[in-house]
Amino acid sequence: MQMLKVRRYLRGSGRVLAFVFVASVIWLLFDMAALRISINDVNSQLLRERVIREKEVMMLMMMKQRQSRVTQPMKEGLDHPVQKVDLAVTHSWKKQRSNKLAQAYRRGGKDLELNSNQKRGDKVIIGDNSESNNKVRPKKEAVNLDLNEAVARKTQHPPGVQVNTNQGVKVASQLQVEEAHPARTVSHQNPNKNVNKKEESVEAKRVGMTERTNLNAKKEPLNLRAGQNSTAGRKAGVHKVLHLDMTQAPRDAKAVGQFGQAVFLSRSDDAEVKKRWDEGHFNVYLSDQIPVDRAIPDTRPESCAQNLVHDDLPSTSVIFCFVDEVWSTLLRSVHSVLNRSPPHLLKEIILVDDFSTRDYLKEPLDKYMSQFPKVRIVRLKERQGLIRARLAGAAVAKGDVLTFLDSHVECNVGWLEPLLEQVYLDRRKVPCPVIEVISDKDMSYMLVDNFQRGIFKWPLVFGWSAVPEDVIRKNNLTVSDPIKCPVMAGGLFSIDKNYFFELGTYDPGLDVWGGENMEISFKIWMCGGEIEIIPCSRVGHIFRGQNPYKFPKDRQKTVERNLARVAEVWLDEYKDVFYGHGYHHLLDKKLMDIGNLTEQIELRKRLKCKSFKWYLENVYPDINTPLAKAEGLVFNRGLRKCLALQKGSLSFETCDLTKQNQHFNYTWMRHIRQQDLCVGSQTKEHGLALLSCDNTKPDLRWLHKASNLALAEHLITEFSNHMCLEAEPRGVITRLSPCDSNSVFQKWQFTHYHVQ
Ligand code: UD2
Ligand code: MN
């Protein structure tokens, strides 16, 4: 009976149904098995990678034991203050081997000694930012983040991606540029959107996001704040900064210079090193042996990997200008961008060839770069200099943001998103990465001190200096907070493209190299923007002792001319301070033609920019810049009376601080000045005259030092340096006499000396 019932069920359509059911069960079983295999595969692959990385770290540590680090303890100047990361650990390194390394890198090398609760498991993965603190992270979480990375990695070259060829490139007409490798735009899905969906919405809730919010800001670092972006208001999810690093696997752990470690060549290589040095003014011979996609240590402060950034960050065009750059460093620069930038944010890489002469930078470069659809090469038909070369790049850029980089850099893990996040928060923010140091000698990647910002010293000399202690304390600044930066170094920064054009770009009249960082910095700050150094974004740069390329005109004159243009447009009354620091000769128009400035002056007016005085007081208050070197009464020691101006001529009076006619300034132009009148020497009668002040006239200038000179306290005419201002003993007149170090009638004292 029972059998019959079953048979009846299996007859006709029942039979088909049963077959489908059984087949489905079998299919499901196969599927589950396959899934299990693939999960195992992923896991074992990840595990393998980790083991490899661990071995590499071990090796690195062992090598480091044998090597001590280069230290360049410069506190100020263009050279960055490099942290001594002494990894020559000689005690119990077996236990703490990897911890020490990671600590050194992430904490700025300050606390190489670990305390017990800082110790985390025995695994450290350089470049794996998922390990943001030193506690042992639950395995699951680490795997999640690695998957995140894997997905992002996958999206670099996703199958079936839509590729549009775009030949119609707009060209900066005045620059005669030529597109050597036309761009192709690649559209991507945001890799985070699906992967982190759950995490995003939770995070978004947590931070209460309704509009552009500075997710990670606990406070405002300084009192300054640019206006909020007018396009704010978009709702967006957030995610943790991607720790994308395509160089992690596979890679040759034994390769020269891998992990940014120092390489010590043998003596026998000296001749070759020397021979090739001038090609780039660094160790070109060594650079050529280092992989173009080497790994470097993740040197970000430890909290950076946990920072949240928005999902809808703007895209960027990365612009590298180069002239006769060394092949291996140019490639390493490009690879570091390709390998460590989220693909959906990297619109393109534009290489602007500033009329290089080296053959390998022509067809071979075109050929090499043609494998990367995002790389475009723009060739300039004549040498323009880096300023106009950058403008040529900007003119054809398609990204929302322009990111300028020098052509001998290595972008570190997670470098891009923190920069774009700042622009996203406020399009008038101009973020710069921390510029770390790639040694010009051993090519090692070196940390720099924390809390460093770009500044200038007179006469507009760029340098680095630590953020003042009281500013750090007052604002509770941590090592990962953005640092307000009075002047950018110049080479590496991101800027909203439209904002860059609104600001009138660079002054295109600046030639070849130098001064453009001052110009753009003053322009940004004075016209409503702000410049920040973002400690969570780090890029290594080879600082060279000399420019390795030729200047079309004299190098010094080129830089001086650029600086004079900047001073004339931006410094207001402070331009005398600039000229007064050894640049008097630039005032002589016969010696130096600085070109037409009308457009730049108009631009400043149109943008309604603030004064240079405002800039000094608000952006760079710790520079002390008095407008006069000395001021007050001018006391004659022999006569014991003070110089006075009466009815258009000079006389002596009993000193009286309340009398304005006795007040003079000793200015940066070395004038003895009361309002618009300056004391001038007349050589014919050895007399004096009161003349309208004029910066270009040498007979109005007086050398004067308050101390430490044979002729201290004398007023020596610059016109003829043997003649000094002397009070006639009867006190009726002043006159010029041959300088006499003993004559008290030739000794003058101002009431206040601001500068010695
Ligand atoms: C620093 C800046 C640099 C620039 C310069 C002042 C950093 C890290 N570097 O000097 O970007 O602001 O100060 O002007 O902040 N180049 C050309 N055409 C030229 C000259 C240079 O394309 O005529 C390229 C050059 O190949 C390099 C870039 O411009 O990629 C910057 O030149 P540099 O590296 O000689 O400048 P650097 O780092 O000494
Ligand atoms: Mn450079």
Coordinates of N, CA and C in Angstrom, one line a residue, residues 28-38:
L28 N 22.6 22.8 -3.5 CA 22.8 23.6 -2.3 C 24.0 23.0 -1.6
L29 N 24.1 21.7 -1.5 CA 25.2 21.1 -0.8 C 26.5 21.5 -1.5
F30 N 26.5 21.4 -2.8 CA 27.7 21.7 -3.6 C 28.1 23.2 -3.3
D31 N 27.1 24.0 -3.4 CA 27.3 25.5 -3.2 C 27.9 25.8 -1.9
M32 N 27.4 25.2 -0.9 CA 27.9 25.5 0.5 C 29.4 25.0 0.6
A33 N 29.6 23.9 0.0 CA 31.0 23.4 0.0 C 31.9 24.4 -0.7
A34 N 31.5 24.9 -1.8 CA 32.3 25.8 -2.6 C 32.5 27.1 -1.8
L35 N 31.5 27.5 -1.2 CA 31.6 28.8 -0.4 C 32.6 28.6 0.7
R36 N 32.5 27.4 1.3 CA 33.4 27.1 2.4 C 34.9 27.2 1.9
I37 N 35.0 26.5 0.8 CA 36.4 26.5 0.2 C 36.9 27.9 -0.1
S38 N 36.0 28.7 -0.6 CA 36.5 30.1 -1.0 C 36.7 30.9 0.3

